[in-house]
Amino acid sequence: MTDPSEIVAFDETRLDKVRALRENGVMPYPHTFDRKNTIQEIKSRFADITHEKSVDSVSTAGRLYIIRNHGKTLFADLGDGTEKIQLYIRKNDVGDAQFDFFNQYLERGDFVGVTGHVFRTKLGEITIWVDTITLLCKAVCPLPEKFHGLKDIEKRYRQRYVDLIVNDESRQTFRNRSRIISLIRKFLDELGFLEFETPILQPVDGGANARPFTSYHNCLEQKLFLRIAPELYLKRLAVGGFERVFEIARNFRNEDIDTHHNPEFTMVEIYWAYRDFRDMMALTEDFLTYIVTSICGTDKVTFEDTTINFGKRLKKLSMADAVKEYTGIDIFTHTVEELRTLAQQNKLDEYEKPQTQREFLVLFFEGMVEEKLIQPTFIYDFPVENSPLAKRHREKEGFTERFELFIYGMEVANGFSELNDPVDQKERFEAQDEKRRLGDLEAQMIDYDFINALGYGMPPTGGVGIGIDRLVMLLTNNNSIKEVILFPSMKKLTEGEEESEEIAGTKNGQKPVSG
RNA sequence: GGGUCUGUAGCUUAGUUCGGCAUAGCGGCGGACUCUUAAUCCGCAGGUCAAGGGUUCAAAUCCCUUCAGGCCCGCCA
């Protein structure tokens, strides 16, 4: 296919119409229209209308979706941001000039404004009996086919605007995404949380184990990273005295793309002083119950033929108990060598790597349990080695007070009692740094300023991050993250030199085009 | 990174097994039609068969390479 950003695909006959309109003194792109009613308003206000025309007149505007021409009369479907409504246009009523104008110049995809009266047709459809019609915007790209619409998945992602024009389900998905975001704000606002924006460009990358995107600041002459998580900055706020904070954060991870990963994705991260990981599990439960019932009207969600139950008390298992329950293996009753044999028998890759029971615990959990966690399940008590920002467990040596929430095999939330011992944090960072030296590109960098911040004292704090994209997937029954991200990352189609600021600067002094 | 499937008109697609004139519907254009709703009826135009190469008298079809995408696996909390 052609890349629409590189090649303009205007329809010649539509361009001809634009020219003809201008020659006839008609503005193809007028500045405004006095819309007095949305289609939704009209439909609810005249819900009981009969075949008789309404006394009151209406004025509304939108895009022409379908035109059914009957000679001296025609029907059309008009859609705005709310709904669609049928138009009925008669030559007798609008006059020869307007009627011929419509037939000659207006077509699917154009925006028009109409005035008229409301009535119900013989077949029962609420319809606007049009008195006047005005062209508001002439579309020069043709719409996809009226019945099948736009099915091509790639084109739906690359040209989301077309997808949104013609695919109602897609528009519904993103309407729900927007509602979920505002419900998150409402939920946290009512609990007294403050929303902040922390740096996206960070000199030291941290807060998660992931490969970052790198950028460069010309004047500072220094490398900057696009954040992989807002965590370390939000915790600085806890140090600073903000006791309930959150951020709806776009994170960037320079990793592979698949149905559950997009290079940029959205999380809400929440920090609450004088709370621990159990409190944050409870908060996460309340949060989910609130969002799910608000969006779906019930605490049950259907996802790919599976009913997912978000009833108040979600399942909670320690990682060790989860492994025991789903695999029958009781990790801490076996020696490391026995575990290696079991891992090999269960065809777990990398069964040779782990050196401790705790490492085998993670191996068995990730390899055999995660995918089976269909109903929402909290898994808690993670080994300290792969939780460098979580506080040590108050009872279990070698573990941290950390949990993750799994739904349909996906990790949806991750939280813990935040590590606030600055010396311990420094040692954990140093252990991560050692992994970096050994080639682990996802191990964390040492953030000395963050360590210093902890040195000033951070109250006992609970934190949790919840993946918004995956939550939206679950609540809108979409099995790909690209279906819930408006403009998912796609490989560019055209060949040729990579545009850079320097190259752009040499082209007749033109400003570089962003994008 | 591996496997697999897909790419044909603006859109939805037939044709690929087994090589033989490039299909249709919608949309567009012209015509008929004053309560249709995927309106209907008649006619016309519209193609770099993703790109490049090869085999062949002949390639959308077979072979190779490349590009993009879907799905599965791996990687990635």
Coordinates of C-alpha atoms (C1' of nucleotides) in Angstrom, one line a residue, chain A residues 17 51 66 68-73 75 86 90 92 119 121-123 125 129 145-149 151-152 154-155 158 209 255-256 259 261 386 402 411 414 442 482 491 493, chain B residues 1-2 6-13 24-41 50-51 66-77:
Chain A
K17 CA -16.1 19.7 -7.9
H51 CA -45.6 11.0 10.8
I66 CA -24.9 7.4 2.6
R68 CA -30.1 7.3 -1.5
N69 CA -31.3 9.2 -4.5
H70 CA -34.9 8.8 -5.8
G71 CA -35.0 11.3 -8.5
K72 CA -36.9 14.2 -7.2
T73 CA -36.4 13.2 -3.6
F75 CA -32.6 10.2 1.6
Q86 CA -31.7 10.3 8.3
R90 CA -37.6 16.9 -1.6
N92 CA -40.6 20.6 -4.0
F119 CA -40.9 13.6 11.4
T121 CA -41.2 8.0 7.9
K122 CA -43.7 5.3 7.0
L123 CA -41.0 2.8 7.9
E125 CA -37.3 6.2 11.0
W129 CA -37.4 16.9 6.6
E145 CA -17.3 1.2 0.9
K146 CA -20.6 1.9 2.7
F147 CA -21.5 -1.6 3.8
H148 CA -18.2 -3.5 4.4
G149 CA -16.4 -0.4 5.5
K151 CA -11.5 -3.9 7.2
D152 CA -7.8 -3.9 6.4
E154 CA -3.0 -2.2 8.7
K155 CA -4.9 0.6 7.1
R158 CA -2.2 3.7 9.9
N209 CA 13.8 -3.0 33.9
E255 CA 11.6 -3.3 22.9
D256 CA 9.7 -5.5 20.5
T259 CA -0.2 -7.8 20.6
H261 CA 3.4 -4.4 23.8
N386 CA 14.3 -9.0 40.6
R402 CA 5.5 -6.8 46.2
E411 CA 0.3 -8.5 33.9
N414 CA 2.5 -4.1 39.8
E442 CA 17.5 -3.9 30.9
K482 CA -3.0 -1.7 18.8
K491 CA 7.0 0.8 10.6
L493 CA 6.7 2.4 4.5
Chain B
rG1 C1' 14.9 -13.5 16.1
rG2 C1' 11.9 -18.2 14.3
rU6 C1' -1.9 -12.3 3.8
rG7 C1' -1.1 -8.1 0.1
rU8 C1' -5.6 -8.0 -6.9
rA9 C1' -9.8 -1.1 -8.9
rG10 C1' -11.2 4.2 -3.9
rC11 C1' -13.4 0.1 -0.6
rU12 C1' -15.0 -5.3 0.0
rU13 C1' -13.3 -9.2 -2.9
rA24 C1' -18.0 -9.1 -9.3
rG25 C1' -20.5 -5.9 -5.8
rC26 C1' -20.3 -1.1 -3.6
rG27 C1' -18.3 3.7 -4.8
rG28 C1' -17.6 7.2 -9.3
rC29 C1' -19.6 9.0 -14.1
rG30 C1' -24.4 9.2 -17.5
rG31 C1' -29.7 8.0 -17.5
rA32 C1' -34.8 6.5 -14.9
rC33 C1' -37.4 6.9 -10.3
rU34 C1' -41.2 12.0 -4.8
rC35 C1' -41.2 7.5 2.1
rU36 C1' -35.9 4.9 1.0
rU37 C1' -32.6 2.9 4.6
rA38 C1' -26.6 -1.9 2.1
rA39 C1' -32.9 1.7 -2.0
rU40 C1' -33.9 -0.3 -7.0
rC41 C1' -33.3 -0.5 -12.5
rA50 C1' 2.7 -4.9 -2.8
rA51 C1' 8.1 -4.1 -5.3
rU66 C1' 12.8 -7.5 -0.9
rC67 C1' 8.8 -4.4 1.6
rA68 C1' 4.6 -4.0 4.8
rG69 C1' 1.0 -6.3 7.9
rG70 C1' -1.9 -10.3 10.8
rC71 C1' -1.4 -14.6 13.9
rC72 C1' 1.7 -18.1 16.9
rC73 C1' 6.4 -18.8 19.4
rG74 C1' 10.8 -16.6 21.4
rC75 C1' 12.7 -12.0 23.7
rC76 C1' 10.7 -8.4 27.1
rA77 C1' 8.2 -8.1 34.4

